[in-house]
XYZ file of C-alpha atoms in Angstrom:
207
model
C 62.373 92.746 92.784
C 66.014 92.962 94.005
C 69.005 92.216 91.808
C 72.762 92.659 92.220
C 75.461 93.088 89.591
C 78.567 91.297 90.846
C 76.881 89.765 93.879
C 73.587 88.726 95.428
C 70.850 90.415 97.473
C 69.171 88.597 100.353
C 65.734 89.599 101.688
C 64.580 89.207 105.287
C 61.859 88.125 105.415
C 62.222 86.391 102.044
C 58.765 86.374 100.505
C 57.157 86.748 97.105
C 54.567 89.275 98.309
C 54.581 91.752 101.197
C 51.794 93.555 103.032
C 51.490 97.334 102.788
C 53.828 98.945 105.339
C 55.869 95.779 105.921
C 59.636 96.258 106.348
C 62.200 94.199 104.441
C 65.891 94.110 105.267
C 68.043 93.891 102.130
C 71.657 92.722 102.382
C 74.174 92.749 99.544
C 76.688 89.887 99.481
C 79.386 90.816 96.927
C 80.948 88.044 94.867
C 84.550 87.092 95.603
C 86.809 89.970 94.620
C 83.961 92.479 94.499
C 82.887 95.360 96.737
C 79.402 96.822 97.124
C 79.097 100.332 95.683
C 75.550 101.688 95.832
C 71.825 101.009 95.525
C 69.715 102.227 92.650
C 66.042 102.053 91.678
C 63.778 102.429 94.713
C 66.797 102.764 97.030
C 69.832 105.033 97.034
C 73.032 105.381 99.019
C 75.430 102.677 100.109
C 74.042 101.515 103.471
C 74.331 97.734 103.727
C 72.166 96.163 105.011
C 69.279 98.579 104.468
C 65.589 98.519 105.437
C 62.953 99.043 102.740
C 59.322 99.844 103.659
C 56.825 98.203 101.287
C 54.260 100.854 100.409
C 54.161 99.924 96.703
C 55.776 97.500 94.278
C 59.544 97.991 94.518
C 62.500 97.364 92.233
C 65.990 97.619 93.656
C 69.441 97.085 92.144
C 72.799 96.773 93.897
C 76.002 97.526 91.985
C 79.249 95.792 92.911
C 82.631 96.435 91.314
C 86.143 95.032 91.578
C 87.423 95.226 95.152
C 90.176 97.791 95.721
C 92.904 96.865 98.220
C 95.660 98.885 99.872
C 99.187 97.750 100.691
C 101.171 99.330 103.515
C 104.874 98.493 103.827
C 106.891 99.317 106.955
C 110.680 99.087 107.012
C 112.702 100.568 109.868
C 116.442 100.463 109.012
C 115.788 99.790 105.346
C 113.362 100.272 102.475
C 110.728 98.226 100.663
C 109.970 98.725 96.980
C 106.668 97.566 95.461
C 106.304 96.349 91.885
C 103.956 97.539 90.561
C 104.148 100.623 92.771
C 100.562 101.859 93.150
C 98.474 103.610 95.773
C 95.902 100.792 95.573
C 95.386 97.497 93.746
C 92.432 95.664 92.257
C 91.537 92.324 93.802
C 93.839 89.510 92.672
C 96.798 91.715 91.658
C 100.186 90.219 92.535
C 102.776 92.576 94.006
C 106.492 91.875 94.365
C 108.129 93.364 97.467
C 111.902 93.854 97.615
C 113.638 94.766 100.864
C 116.904 96.749 100.853
C 118.790 97.206 104.110
C 120.373 100.469 105.197
C 124.142 100.475 105.559
C 125.128 98.411 108.590
C 121.977 96.278 108.520
C 120.884 93.053 106.829
C 117.421 91.883 105.825
C 116.099 89.282 108.258
C 112.468 88.349 107.583
C 108.969 89.494 106.662
C 106.084 89.800 109.111
C 102.464 90.861 108.950
C 100.796 89.750 105.717
C 104.040 88.256 104.376
C 106.276 85.700 106.044
C 109.598 83.967 105.625
C 113.027 85.146 104.514
C 112.676 85.078 100.717
C 113.629 88.439 99.214
C 111.959 89.549 97.037
C 108.574 88.082 98.029
C 105.322 88.105 96.040
C 101.893 88.589 97.633
C 98.402 88.424 96.154
C 96.096 91.332 96.937
C 92.905 89.666 98.138
C 92.380 92.166 100.966
C 94.017 95.225 102.481
C 97.577 94.192 103.405
C 100.223 95.426 105.839
C 103.745 94.048 105.543
C 106.838 94.726 107.646
C 110.425 94.110 106.550
C 112.589 93.282 109.565
C 116.288 94.119 109.503
C 119.071 93.099 111.887
C 122.091 95.196 112.777
C 125.376 93.861 111.433
C 128.222 93.154 113.847
C 131.929 93.198 113.014
C 135.140 91.974 114.603
C 138.292 93.922 115.400
C 141.446 91.770 115.542
C 144.648 93.288 116.944
C 148.218 92.003 116.746
C 151.071 93.390 118.860
C 154.397 91.528 118.925
C 156.734 93.053 121.532
C 153.918 95.069 123.070
C 150.169 95.254 123.714
C 147.121 97.005 122.296
C 144.197 98.128 124.400
C 140.801 98.772 122.784
C 138.328 101.349 124.059
C 135.608 100.239 124.164
C 136.850 96.645 124.444
C 134.216 94.334 122.957
C 134.048 91.064 121.042
C 131.883 92.608 118.313
C 131.097 96.133 117.134
C 128.235 97.637 115.157
C 128.577 99.638 111.973
C 129.834 103.178 112.590
C 131.237 102.603 116.069
C 134.577 104.245 116.807
C 137.296 102.397 118.691
C 140.414 103.949 120.181
C 143.535 101.752 120.033
C 146.470 102.408 122.347
C 149.790 100.657 121.785
C 152.105 99.987 124.739
C 155.629 98.699 124.044
C 157.317 95.998 126.094
C 160.475 96.917 127.981
C 163.293 97.524 125.515
C 160.950 98.417 122.615
C 159.270 101.543 121.284
C 156.075 101.911 119.313
C 156.783 102.561 115.641
C 153.630 102.533 113.505
C 150.287 100.960 112.743
C 149.582 98.681 109.799
C 146.615 96.760 108.442
C 143.377 98.733 108.866
C 145.167 101.584 110.654
C 148.207 103.542 109.530
C 150.598 106.245 110.643
C 152.358 106.639 113.971
C 149.739 108.480 116.015
C 149.256 106.698 119.322
C 146.515 106.274 120.384
C 144.639 106.027 117.062
C 140.884 105.965 116.458
C 139.279 103.808 113.773
C 135.687 103.647 112.557
C 134.115 100.219 112.211
C 132.575 99.700 108.769
C 133.510 96.051 108.345
C 135.710 93.410 109.954
C 139.037 95.049 110.888
C 142.559 93.797 111.585
C 145.192 96.156 113.026
C 148.835 95.526 113.843
C 151.026 97.609 116.154
C 154.659 97.554 115.055
C 157.372 98.030 117.647
C 161.089 98.670 117.173
């Protein structure tokens, strides 16, 4: 006799009676959302499938319990928070994942066992899951204005990433002198270095 709590047991060969010394392979098939735990009765341990030798009448039970699933979240250049935040989850639990980008980055999309660009996103734990939050690096512009002179940028690029430093050098046209900076730079130091932490606009004033 073979029974299973939270699943079924198959016998191979599947017969009502067995000869002395005959071997029977027992396989536990857990119900949806269940995991096999252990045998009891005339078997022990958790091997599945297992071979039973018929040398007497046998009674075997298989215990299955709620499946436990893990959730791994990876997030270079940002973080992912889980709600509820647990080390493991029972089968069918819904978990809300929220991505937060580090400074200078923006959330782009999910990959792995979540997809799309919705943030937060909710997943159902029906297996072990691994989710990655993908972030993109922000780029910013630096606009310069220089009536009666020029400004050179070093490095000279169309866009800059967060935290980059740019050195601005003002050169006056003939008959003018550099006076000061205004906008996102100030003072009269020439050249001047600014740190990019957003879109910037700088004006060189000449007298």
